Coordinates of C-alpha atoms in Angstrom, one line a residue:
Chain G
M1 CA -73.3 -69.7 35.5
T2 CA -72.1 -66.7 37.5
A3 CA -69.1 -64.7 36.5
T4 CA -67.5 -64.9 39.9
A5 CA -67.3 -68.7 40.1
A6 CA -66.2 -69.3 36.5
R7 CA -62.7 -69.0 35.2
V8 CA -61.9 -65.7 33.5
V9 CA -60.8 -66.2 29.8
A10 CA -60.1 -62.6 28.9
E11 CA -59.6 -59.6 31.1
S12 CA -58.4 -56.0 30.8
A13 CA -57.4 -54.0 33.8
G14 CA -57.2 -50.3 33.6
V15 CA -56.3 -50.4 29.9
T16 CA -55.6 -47.2 28.1
R17 CA -54.4 -46.8 24.5
R18 CA -53.3 -43.5 23.0
F19 CA -52.6 -42.8 19.3
G20 CA -50.5 -39.6 19.4
T21 CA -52.7 -37.2 21.3
F22 CA -55.9 -39.2 20.7
T23 CA -57.0 -41.5 23.5
A24 CA -58.9 -44.3 21.9
V25 CA -59.4 -46.4 25.0
S26 CA -59.3 -44.9 28.5
D27 CA -59.0 -46.9 31.7
V28 CA -61.1 -49.9 30.6
S29 CA -61.5 -52.8 33.0
M30 CA -63.7 -55.7 31.8
R31 CA -63.7 -59.5 31.8
V32 CA -65.2 -62.4 30.0
A33 CA -65.7 -65.6 32.0
E34 CA -66.0 -69.1 30.5
G35 CA -69.5 -69.9 29.3
E36 CA -70.5 -66.3 29.3
I37 CA -71.6 -64.1 26.3
V38 CA -70.5 -60.5 26.8
G39 CA -71.7 -57.8 24.3
L40 CA -69.5 -54.8 23.6
I41 CA -71.7 -51.9 22.5
G42 CA -70.9 -48.4 21.3
A43 CA -70.8 -45.9 18.5
N44 CA -68.1 -45.9 15.8
G45 CA -65.0 -44.5 17.3
A46 CA -66.0 -45.4 20.8
G47 CA -63.0 -47.7 21.1
K48 CA -64.5 -51.2 20.7
T49 CA -62.2 -52.4 17.9
T50 CA -59.1 -51.0 19.6
L51 CA -60.1 -52.7 22.8
I52 CA -60.6 -56.0 20.9
R53 CA -57.2 -55.7 19.2
I54 CA -55.6 -55.2 22.6
L55 CA -57.4 -58.1 24.1
L56 CA -56.3 -60.3 21.2
G57 CA -52.7 -59.3 21.7
L58 CA -52.5 -57.5 18.3
L59 CA -52.0 -54.1 19.9
A60 CA -50.1 -53.2 23.1
P61 CA -51.9 -51.0 25.7
T62 CA -50.3 -47.6 26.6
A63 CA -51.2 -48.3 30.2
G64 CA -52.9 -51.1 32.1
S65 CA -52.7 -54.8 31.4
V66 CA -54.6 -57.6 29.6
S67 CA -54.6 -61.3 30.1
L68 CA -56.0 -64.2 28.1
F69 CA -56.5 -67.5 29.9
E70 CA -54.7 -65.9 32.9
Q71 CA -51.6 -65.3 30.7
I72 CA -50.0 -62.5 28.8
P73 CA -51.3 -62.6 25.1
S74 CA -48.9 -64.6 22.9
R75 CA -48.8 -67.0 20.0
N76 CA -49.7 -69.7 22.5
T77 CA -52.9 -67.9 23.6
R78 CA -53.8 -67.2 19.9
Q79 CA -54.1 -71.0 19.5
R80 CA -56.8 -71.0 22.1
L81 CA -59.1 -68.3 20.7
G82 CA -61.3 -68.0 17.7
Y83 CA -61.8 -64.6 16.0
V84 CA -64.3 -63.6 13.3
P85 CA -63.5 -60.1 12.2
Q86 CA -66.1 -57.8 10.6
S87 CA -64.4 -58.5 7.2
L88 CA -64.7 -62.2 8.0
G89 CA -61.0 -63.0 7.2
L90 CA -61.9 -65.5 4.4
Y91 CA -60.0 -66.0 1.1
T92 CA -62.6 -65.1 -1.5
D93 CA -60.6 -66.7 -4.3
L94 CA -60.3 -70.0 -2.6
T95 CA -63.2 -72.5 -2.3
V96 CA -65.1 -73.3 0.9
T97 CA -63.1 -76.5 1.5
E98 CA -59.7 -74.8 0.7
N99 CA -60.5 -72.1 3.2
L100 CA -61.2 -74.7 5.9
R101 CA -58.0 -76.6 5.0
F102 CA -56.0 -73.4 5.2
T103 CA -57.2 -72.5 8.7
A104 CA -56.8 -76.1 9.9
R105 CA -53.2 -76.1 8.8
A106 CA -52.6 -72.7 10.4
F107 CA -53.9 -73.9 13.7
G108 CA -52.7 -77.5 13.4
S109 CA -56.3 -78.8 13.8
S110 CA -58.3 -81.0 11.6
V111 CA -60.8 -79.9 8.9
P112 CA -64.3 -80.1 10.3
A113 CA -65.9 -83.3 9.2
A114 CA -69.5 -82.3 9.1
L115 CA -70.8 -79.2 7.4
S116 CA -74.4 -77.9 7.3
D117 CA -76.4 -79.0 4.3
E118 CA -76.2 -75.5 2.9
L119 CA -72.4 -75.3 3.2
S120 CA -71.9 -78.8 1.9
A121 CA -73.8 -77.9 -1.3
V122 CA -71.3 -75.1 -2.1
K123 CA -68.1 -76.7 -0.7
D124 CA -66.3 -76.6 -4.1
R125 CA -67.4 -73.1 -4.9
L126 CA -65.2 -70.0 -4.6
V127 CA -66.1 -68.1 -1.4
G128 CA -66.4 -64.9 -3.4
E129 CA -69.3 -66.6 -5.3
I130 CA -71.4 -67.7 -2.3
G131 CA -73.9 -65.4 -0.5
L132 CA -73.1 -63.3 2.5
G133 CA -75.1 -65.5 4.8
L134 CA -73.1 -68.6 3.8
Q135 CA -69.8 -66.7 4.1
R136 CA -70.7 -65.7 7.6
Q137 CA -71.6 -69.4 8.4
L138 CA -68.2 -70.5 6.9
A139 CA -66.3 -67.9 8.9
F140 CA -67.9 -69.3 12.1
V141 CA -67.0 -72.9 11.1
A142 CA -63.4 -71.8 10.4
A143 CA -63.1 -70.0 13.7
L144 CA -64.5 -72.9 15.7
A145 CA -62.5 -75.7 14.0
H146 CA -59.7 -75.7 16.6
S147 CA -62.2 -75.7 19.6
P148 CA -61.3 -72.3 21.0
E149 CA -61.9 -71.4 24.6
L150 CA -62.7 -67.8 23.7
L151 CA -64.6 -66.6 20.7
V152 CA -64.3 -63.0 19.6
L153 CA -66.9 -61.8 17.1
D154 CA -67.0 -58.4 15.5
E155 CA -70.5 -57.7 14.2
P156 CA -71.1 -61.3 13.3
T157 CA -74.5 -61.1 11.7
S158 CA -74.4 -57.8 9.7
G159 CA -76.5 -58.1 6.5
V160 CA -77.9 -61.6 6.9
D161 CA -81.6 -62.5 7.0
P162 CA -83.4 -63.1 10.3
L163 CA -83.4 -66.9 10.0
A164 CA -79.7 -67.2 9.2
R165 CA -79.0 -64.7 11.9
S166 CA -81.0 -66.8 14.5
R167 CA -79.0 -69.9 13.4
L168 CA -75.7 -68.0 13.9
W169 CA -76.9 -67.0 17.4
D170 CA -77.9 -70.7 18.1
T171 CA -74.2 -71.6 17.3
I172 CA -72.9 -68.8 19.6
H173 CA -75.2 -70.0 22.5
E174 CA -74.1 -73.7 21.9
Q175 CA -70.5 -72.6 22.3
A176 CA -71.3 -70.7 25.5
D177 CA -73.2 -73.7 26.8
R178 CA -70.0 -75.8 26.3
G179 CA -68.0 -73.3 28.4
V180 CA -66.6 -71.1 25.7
G181 CA -66.4 -67.4 26.7
V182 CA -67.8 -65.1 24.0
L183 CA -67.1 -61.4 23.3
V184 CA -69.3 -60.0 20.6
T185 CA -69.8 -56.5 19.2
T186 CA -73.0 -55.5 17.7
H187 CA -74.9 -52.3 16.6
Y188 CA -78.3 -54.0 17.1
M189 CA -80.1 -53.9 20.3
Q190 CA -82.1 -57.0 19.7
E191 CA -78.7 -58.8 19.5
A192 CA -77.6 -57.1 22.7
D193 CA -80.6 -59.0 24.3
Q194 CA -78.9 -62.3 23.4
C195 CA -75.9 -61.5 25.7
D196 CA -75.6 -62.3 29.4
R197 CA -73.9 -59.0 30.1
L198 CA -73.1 -55.8 28.2
V199 CA -70.3 -53.4 28.3
I200 CA -71.3 -50.0 26.9
M201 CA -68.4 -47.8 25.6
V202 CA -68.7 -44.1 25.0
A203 CA -65.7 -42.1 23.9
G204 CA -63.2 -44.7 24.9
R205 CA -64.6 -45.3 28.4
V206 CA -66.9 -47.8 29.9
A207 CA -70.2 -45.8 30.4
A208 CA -72.2 -48.7 31.8
A209 CA -71.9 -52.5 32.3
G210 CA -74.2 -55.2 33.4
T211 CA -77.3 -57.0 32.3
V212 CA -79.7 -55.2 30.0
S213 CA -82.1 -54.5 32.9
E214 CA -79.3 -53.3 35.1
I215 CA -78.1 -50.9 32.4
I216 CA -81.6 -49.5 31.8
G217 CA -82.1 -49.3 35.5
G218 CA -85.1 -47.1 36.4
R219 CA -84.8 -45.0 33.3
T220 CA -88.0 -44.0 31.6
A221 CA -89.0 -42.5 28.2
V222 CA -92.2 -40.7 27.4
Q223 CA -94.6 -42.3 25.0
V224 CA -97.0 -40.1 23.1
D225 CA -100.1 -41.8 21.6
T226 CA -102.1 -39.6 19.2
E227 CA -104.0 -39.7 16.0
A228 CA -101.8 -36.8 14.7
W229 CA -98.3 -38.3 15.2
D230 CA -96.9 -36.0 12.6
E231 CA -98.1 -32.8 14.4
A232 CA -96.8 -34.3 17.7
F233 CA -93.5 -35.0 16.1
H234 CA -93.2 -31.4 14.8
A235 CA -94.2 -29.9 18.1
L236 CA -91.6 -32.0 20.0
T237 CA -88.9 -31.4 17.5
E238 CA -89.5 -27.6 17.7
A239 CA -89.2 -27.9 21.5
Q240 CA -85.7 -29.4 20.9
L241 CA -86.7 -32.8 22.4
P242 CA -85.0 -36.0 21.1
V243 CA -88.1 -37.4 19.6
L244 CA -88.3 -40.9 17.9
L245 CA -91.0 -42.4 15.7
A246 CA -92.1 -45.9 16.9
G247 CA -94.7 -47.4 14.7
R248 CA -97.8 -45.2 15.1
C249 CA -96.7 -43.4 18.2
V250 CA -93.7 -41.3 19.1
R251 CA -91.3 -41.6 22.0
V252 CA -89.1 -39.2 23.7
P253 CA -86.1 -40.6 25.6
D254 CA -84.6 -38.7 28.4
A255 CA -87.5 -36.2 29.0
S256 CA -90.2 -35.6 31.6
V257 CA -93.9 -36.1 31.0
D258 CA -94.4 -32.4 32.0
D259 CA -92.0 -31.1 29.4
V260 CA -93.6 -33.2 26.7
E261 CA -97.1 -32.2 27.7
R262 CA -96.1 -28.5 27.8
A263 CA -94.6 -28.7 24.3
L264 CA -97.7 -30.5 22.9
A265 CA -100.1 -28.0 24.6
R266 CA -98.2 -25.1 23.2
A267 CA -98.7 -26.5 19.7
G268 CA -102.3 -27.4 20.4
V269 CA -101.8 -31.1 19.9
S270 CA -104.0 -33.4 22.0
A271 CA -102.3 -36.7 22.9
H272 CA -102.1 -39.3 25.6
V273 CA -98.7 -38.9 27.3
T274 CA -97.3 -41.6 29.6
A275 CA -93.9 -42.5 31.2
V276 CA -92.8 -46.0 30.1
P277 CA -89.6 -48.0 30.8
S278 CA -86.7 -47.0 28.5
T279 CA -85.5 -49.3 25.8
L280 CA -81.8 -50.2 25.6
E281 CA -81.5 -48.0 22.6
E282 CA -83.0 -45.0 24.4
T283 CA -80.7 -45.7 27.3
L284 CA -77.7 -45.5 25.0
I285 CA -78.8 -42.1 23.8
T286 CA -79.0 -40.9 27.4
L287 CA -75.5 -42.4 28.1
G288 CA -74.1 -40.8 25.0
R289 CA -75.3 -37.4 26.0
A290 CA -74.1 -37.5 29.5
Chain A
M1 CA -101.6 -39.9 -2.9
S2 CA -99.9 -43.2 -2.5
F3 CA -96.9 -44.5 -4.3
G4 CA -96.0 -48.1 -4.6
L5 CA -96.0 -51.4 -6.4
S6 CA -99.0 -53.5 -7.3
E7 CA -98.7 -57.2 -8.2
V8 CA -95.2 -56.6 -9.5
S9 CA -93.0 -59.5 -10.8
V10 CA -89.4 -59.3 -11.9
R11 CA -87.5 -62.1 -13.5
F12 CA -83.7 -62.2 -14.1
G13 CA -83.2 -65.2 -16.4
A14 CA -84.5 -68.2 -14.5
T15 CA -84.6 -66.4 -11.2
T16 CA -87.8 -64.8 -10.0
A17 CA -86.5 -61.8 -8.1
L18 CA -90.0 -60.5 -7.2
D19 CA -93.1 -62.7 -7.3
H20 CA -96.4 -60.7 -7.5
I21 CA -95.3 -58.1 -4.9
T22 CA -97.6 -55.4 -3.6
F23 CA -96.0 -52.6 -1.6
A24 CA -97.7 -49.3 -0.7
A25 CA -95.7 -46.2 0.3
P26 CA -98.3 -43.6 1.3
R27 CA -97.2 -40.0 1.9
G28 CA -96.6 -39.1 5.5
S29 CA -95.5 -42.5 6.6
V30 CA -92.4 -44.8 6.7
S31 CA -92.9 -48.1 4.8
A32 CA -90.2 -50.7 5.4
V33 CA -89.2 -53.7 3.4
V34 CA -87.4 -56.4 5.3
G35 CA -85.3 -59.4 4.3
G36 CA -81.8 -60.7 4.1
D37 CA -79.1 -60.6 1.4
G38 CA -80.9 -61.7 -1.8
A39 CA -84.5 -61.4 -0.6
G40 CA -85.4 -58.9 -3.3
K41 CA -85.3 -55.6 -1.3
T42 CA -83.1 -53.7 -3.8
T43 CA -85.0 -55.0 -6.8
L44 CA -88.2 -53.8 -5.2
L45 CA -86.7 -50.3 -4.5
G46 CA -85.3 -50.3 -8.1
C47 CA -88.9 -50.8 -9.4
L48 CA -90.1 -48.0 -7.3
T49 CA -87.4 -45.6 -8.6
G50 CA -87.8 -46.7 -12.2
A51 CA -84.3 -48.2 -12.4
I52 CA -85.8 -51.6 -13.0
E53 CA -88.7 -52.3 -15.4
P54 CA -91.0 -55.0 -14.0
D55 CA -92.0 -57.9 -16.2
S56 CA -95.6 -57.4 -15.0
G57 CA -97.6 -55.4 -12.5
R58 CA -98.0 -51.6 -11.9
V59 CA -95.8 -49.0 -10.3
E60 CA -96.9 -45.6 -9.0
R61 CA -94.1 -43.1 -8.6
P62 CA -93.8 -39.3 -8.7
A63 CA -92.1 -37.3 -11.5
K64 CA -88.3 -37.8 -11.4
R65 CA -87.5 -34.4 -9.9
L66 CA -89.8 -35.3 -6.9
L67 CA -88.0 -38.6 -6.2
G68 CA -85.1 -38.8 -3.7
V69 CA -82.9 -41.9 -3.8
M70 CA -80.2 -43.1 -1.4
P71 CA -78.4 -46.2 -2.5
S72 CA -76.9 -48.7 0.0
T73 CA -73.5 -47.2 -0.7
S74 CA -74.8 -43.8 0.5
G75 CA -74.6 -42.1 -2.8
T76 CA -72.0 -39.6 -1.7
W77 CA -68.9 -38.5 -3.8
R78 CA -66.0 -39.6 -1.7
D79 CA -63.5 -37.2 -3.1
L80 CA -65.7 -34.2 -2.4
T81 CA -66.2 -32.5 0.9
V82 CA -69.5 -32.5 2.8
D83 CA -70.2 -28.9 1.5
E84 CA -69.1 -29.8 -2.1
N85 CA -71.4 -32.8 -2.1
I86 CA -74.3 -30.6 -1.1
D87 CA -73.3 -27.9 -3.7
F88 CA -73.2 -30.5 -6.4
V89 CA -76.7 -31.9 -5.8
A90 CA -78.0 -28.3 -5.2
R91 CA -76.7 -27.3 -8.6
A92 CA -78.3 -30.3 -10.3
Y93 CA -81.7 -29.3 -8.9
G94 CA -81.2 -25.5 -9.3
I95 CA -81.3 -24.8 -5.6
T96 CA -79.5 -21.5 -4.9
G97 CA -79.1 -18.4 -2.8
E98 CA -81.1 -18.1 0.5
D99 CA -83.0 -21.3 -0.2
L100 CA -79.8 -23.3 -0.3
R101 CA -78.3 -21.5 2.6
A102 CA -81.3 -22.3 4.8
K103 CA -81.6 -25.9 3.7
R104 CA -77.9 -26.5 4.2
G105 CA -77.8 -25.0 7.6
R106 CA -80.8 -26.9 8.8
L107 CA -80.0 -30.3 7.3
V108 CA -76.3 -30.2 8.2
A109 CA -77.1 -29.4 11.8
K110 CA -79.7 -32.2 12.0
A111 CA -77.2 -34.7 10.6
G112 CA -74.6 -33.6 13.2
L113 CA -72.2 -32.7 10.3
D114 CA -71.7 -29.0 11.2
R115 CA -68.2 -29.5 12.2
A116 CA -67.3 -31.8 9.3
R117 CA -68.4 -29.5 6.4
D118 CA -64.8 -29.3 5.1
R119 CA -64.1 -33.0 5.4
L120 CA -63.9 -35.3 2.4
A121 CA -66.8 -37.8 2.4
R122 CA -64.2 -40.6 2.4
Q123 CA -62.9 -39.4 5.7
L124 CA -66.3 -39.6 7.4
S125 CA -67.3 -42.5 9.6
G126 CA -69.8 -44.9 8.1
G127 CA -72.6 -43.4 10.1
M128 CA -71.7 -39.8 9.1
R129 CA -71.5 -40.8 5.4
Q130 CA -74.9 -42.4 5.6
K131 CA -76.3 -39.2 7.1
L132 CA -74.8 -37.1 4.4
G133 CA -76.3 -39.5 1.8
F134 CA -79.7 -38.9 3.4
V135 CA -79.2 -35.1 3.3
L136 CA -78.4 -35.3 -0.4
A137 CA -81.5 -37.5 -1.1
L138 CA -83.7 -35.0 0.8
L139 CA -82.2 -31.7 -0.4
H140 CA -84.6 -31.0 -3.3
G141 CA -87.7 -31.8 -1.2
P142 CA -88.8 -35.1 -2.8
T143 CA -92.3 -36.4 -2.3
L144 CA -91.0 -40.0 -2.4
L145 CA -87.8 -40.9 -0.6
V146 CA -86.3 -44.3 -1.4
L147 CA -83.6 -45.5 1.0
D148 CA -81.7 -48.7 0.5
E149 CA -80.5 -50.0 3.9
P150 CA -79.7 -46.6 5.2
T151 CA -78.7 -47.9 8.6
T152 CA -76.7 -51.1 7.9
G153 CA -73.4 -50.9 9.6
V154 CA -74.3 -47.6 11.3
D155 CA -73.6 -47.3 15.0
P156 CA -76.5 -46.9 17.4
V157 CA -76.1 -43.2 18.0
S158 CA -75.9 -42.3 14.3
R159 CA -78.8 -44.7 13.6
V160 CA -81.1 -42.9 16.1
E161 CA -80.1 -39.5 14.4
L162 CA -80.8 -41.0 11.0
W163 CA -84.2 -42.3 12.2
G164 CA -85.0 -38.9 13.6
M165 CA -84.3 -37.4 10.1
I166 CA -86.3 -40.1 8.4
S167 CA -89.3 -39.6 10.8
E168 CA -89.1 -35.9 10.3
A169 CA -89.3 -36.2 6.5
A170 CA -92.3 -38.4 6.9
A171 CA -93.9 -36.0 9.4
A172 CA -93.4 -33.3 6.8
G173 CA -95.5 -35.3 4.3
A174 CA -93.0 -37.3 2.3
A175 CA -93.5 -41.0 1.5
V176 CA -90.5 -42.9 2.8
A177 CA -89.8 -46.4 1.5
M178 CA -86.8 -48.1 3.1
A179 CA -85.1 -51.4 3.1
T180 CA -83.6 -52.9 6.3
T181 CA -82.3 -56.3 7.5
Y182 CA -83.2 -55.4 11.1
L183 CA -86.6 -56.1 12.6
D184 CA -86.3 -53.9 15.7
E185 CA -86.0 -51.1 13.2
A186 CA -88.8 -52.3 11.0
E187 CA -91.0 -52.2 14.1
R188 CA -90.5 -48.4 14.1
A189 CA -91.9 -48.1 10.6
T190 CA -95.6 -47.5 9.9
T191 CA -95.9 -50.7 7.9
V192 CA -93.6 -53.6 7.0
L193 CA -93.3 -55.9 4.1
V194 CA -91.3 -59.1 4.8
L195 CA -89.6 -60.5 1.7
D196 CA -87.9 -63.9 1.4
S197 CA -86.4 -65.0 -2.0
G198 CA -88.7 -62.6 -3.8
Q199 CA -91.9 -63.8 -2.1
A200 CA -94.0 -61.7 0.3
L201 CA -94.1 -63.6 3.7
A202 CA -96.2 -61.0 5.5
S203 CA -97.2 -57.3 5.4
G204 CA -99.0 -54.7 7.5
T205 CA -98.3 -53.0 10.7
A206 CA -95.8 -54.8 13.0
G207 CA -98.8 -55.9 15.1
E208 CA -100.6 -57.2 12.0
V209 CA -97.6 -59.1 10.9
I210 CA -97.2 -60.7 14.3
G211 CA -100.9 -61.6 14.4
S212 CA -100.8 -63.1 10.9
L213 CA -98.5 -66.0 11.9
P214 CA -100.4 -69.4 11.9
G215 CA -99.9 -71.2 15.1
T216 CA -98.2 -69.9 18.3
I217 CA -94.8 -69.1 19.6
S218 CA -93.8 -70.1 23.1
V219 CA -90.8 -69.4 25.3
V220 CA -89.3 -72.6 26.6
D221 CA -86.2 -73.9 28.3
R222 CA -86.0 -77.0 26.1
P223 CA -87.7 -77.1 22.7
A224 CA -89.8 -80.1 21.7
D225 CA -88.6 -79.7 18.1
P226 CA -85.2 -78.0 17.7
R227 CA -85.8 -77.4 14.0
R228 CA -88.7 -75.1 14.9
A229 CA -86.8 -73.4 17.8
W230 CA -84.2 -70.6 18.1
R231 CA -82.3 -69.0 21.0
R232 CA -83.2 -65.7 22.5
G233 CA -80.7 -65.3 25.3
R234 CA -80.7 -68.2 27.7
V235 CA -84.1 -69.5 26.6
Y236 CA -85.6 -70.8 23.4
H237 CA -88.5 -69.5 21.4
E238 CA -90.4 -72.3 19.6
W239 CA -93.0 -72.1 16.9
H240 CA -95.9 -74.5 17.1
P241 CA -97.7 -74.5 13.7
G242 CA -100.6 -76.5 15.0
G243 CA -102.4 -73.4 16.2
D244 CA -104.5 -73.9 19.3
S245 CA -102.1 -75.9 21.4
T246 CA -103.2 -75.3 25.0
S247 CA -99.7 -75.4 26.5
A248 CA -98.3 -72.8 24.1
Q249 CA -99.7 -69.3 24.5
I250 CA -98.4 -66.5 22.3
D251 CA -96.0 -64.9 24.8
S252 CA -95.8 -61.2 25.4
D253 CA -92.1 -61.5 24.7
V254 CA -92.7 -62.6 21.1
D255 CA -91.8 -59.9 18.6
L256 CA -91.5 -59.2 14.9
E257 CA -88.1 -61.0 14.8
D258 CA -89.7 -64.2 16.1
T259 CA -92.6 -64.0 13.8
V260 CA -90.4 -63.5 10.7
I261 CA -88.1 -66.4 11.7
A262 CA -91.2 -68.6 12.1
Q263 CA -92.6 -67.4 8.7
M264 CA -89.2 -68.2 7.0
L265 CA -89.2 -71.7 8.6
R266 CA -92.8 -72.2 7.4
R267 CA -91.9 -71.3 3.9
R268 CA -88.9 -73.7 3.9
E269 CA -91.1 -76.5 5.3
H270 CA -93.6 -75.9 2.5
A271 CA -90.9 -75.8 -0.2
S272 CA -89.4 -79.1 0.9
T273 CA -92.7 -81.1 1.0

């Protein structure tokens, strides 16, 4: 599904938000189309949460405009979106079923009939007593109960095990396949790979946007294979290069093969040095420095 | 010299938190333990630091003053400033004078905290607080560093800085044992132990763990058995336990994440039969 042909469910145009003298979000234009999963990536304080709050209509922009379902955000648009905040937004002193009844009443929808076996088994337990993985599953069920057209997820899988995480992503993809637009923040690059497109924010601005391969572009990192990884690591750190451990080799993003070879030669470390395509994480470091 | 656990079991009432777990943390390397909420990661690290006494098995650890521990809550004092946090720990270990000045300067710069030295720990971002916690755990030059989910909730930029510091400590000869829920991160470690409900699913280098999965994983548009498939972007990855299926080759796109998901599915299938 291409973004140009599909209906846009959320859009910001030149959005800026200042708090006093601090500019949290600066001239951000981005959109989420139906059926599309857009990942919002950036450091703490890069402006992701502020942008989400503006898109949801919880915060007014200082400049620029936002639209949800081609309208100005309002109570009416709130009915049509599902939001899972980082804190999950569940009532820990109510049971699983009571939480679902509560959201159903708030949205005027019905309580979901079928729960997963895992959630069914704990439906009469207090939410505060069930594990984090189940709480996350429940927050998803609650957010999806009124069949939203836009799903906004703030770090939806933090702390859960790999299998539970993969099942949450299966749910996200299922929704997108049905035409729901998804905006998701994550700190994890493997999850960024699950998205159709990414918007990378650095210091309130969009530093890059596009598919993972578009964002990486032709960027390369330098991989150093050596028996003496610790000596290589020392030598490169001494040379002020941004060196990273990767299993039994080390990698240097944003550097040239020449610089790396010179630093290693100076320290008398023999190693096999090659330029390799950057990972998304390495690209983020480069974007953050620029 | 290697630290670690050998055939360790821990029971809490009727629950087996660790079931015959072996975990080696050799000096000069990063050893990761991976699993979700409740897998047993914190119990394992607790055995390593001596906070938890195992019911059976053996634990090798250095003397207490050569042990550095960072709990998942960062282990910082939130009402103290960055400098006061460092002073407090330095005092406890008798680090003073030029030694303290040099260590403080180097570590605070590495952690990117130079301009935050007078800020209260509670005012730091999550990433900065975790980096401070790491500085505190490292300050007295431990030979074994035990880090409980140091990067959970930490943004990508701070995480890379934290990884840089962790790698440097290992390069300088420390044994680093760390817990994480993230497998792209575990792939950076020298070795990985995958835990699920107190059981070891796999261990070794990332390559060895990937190679140890019975059967194959293929990348498909439509899975034959949805219970054994999961989404990775627009495609599915599917595990075929049968092994030498000719249509299903281990794909070069298969990573540690896929392998661990398949291992967890396998364990659940075994448990239900």
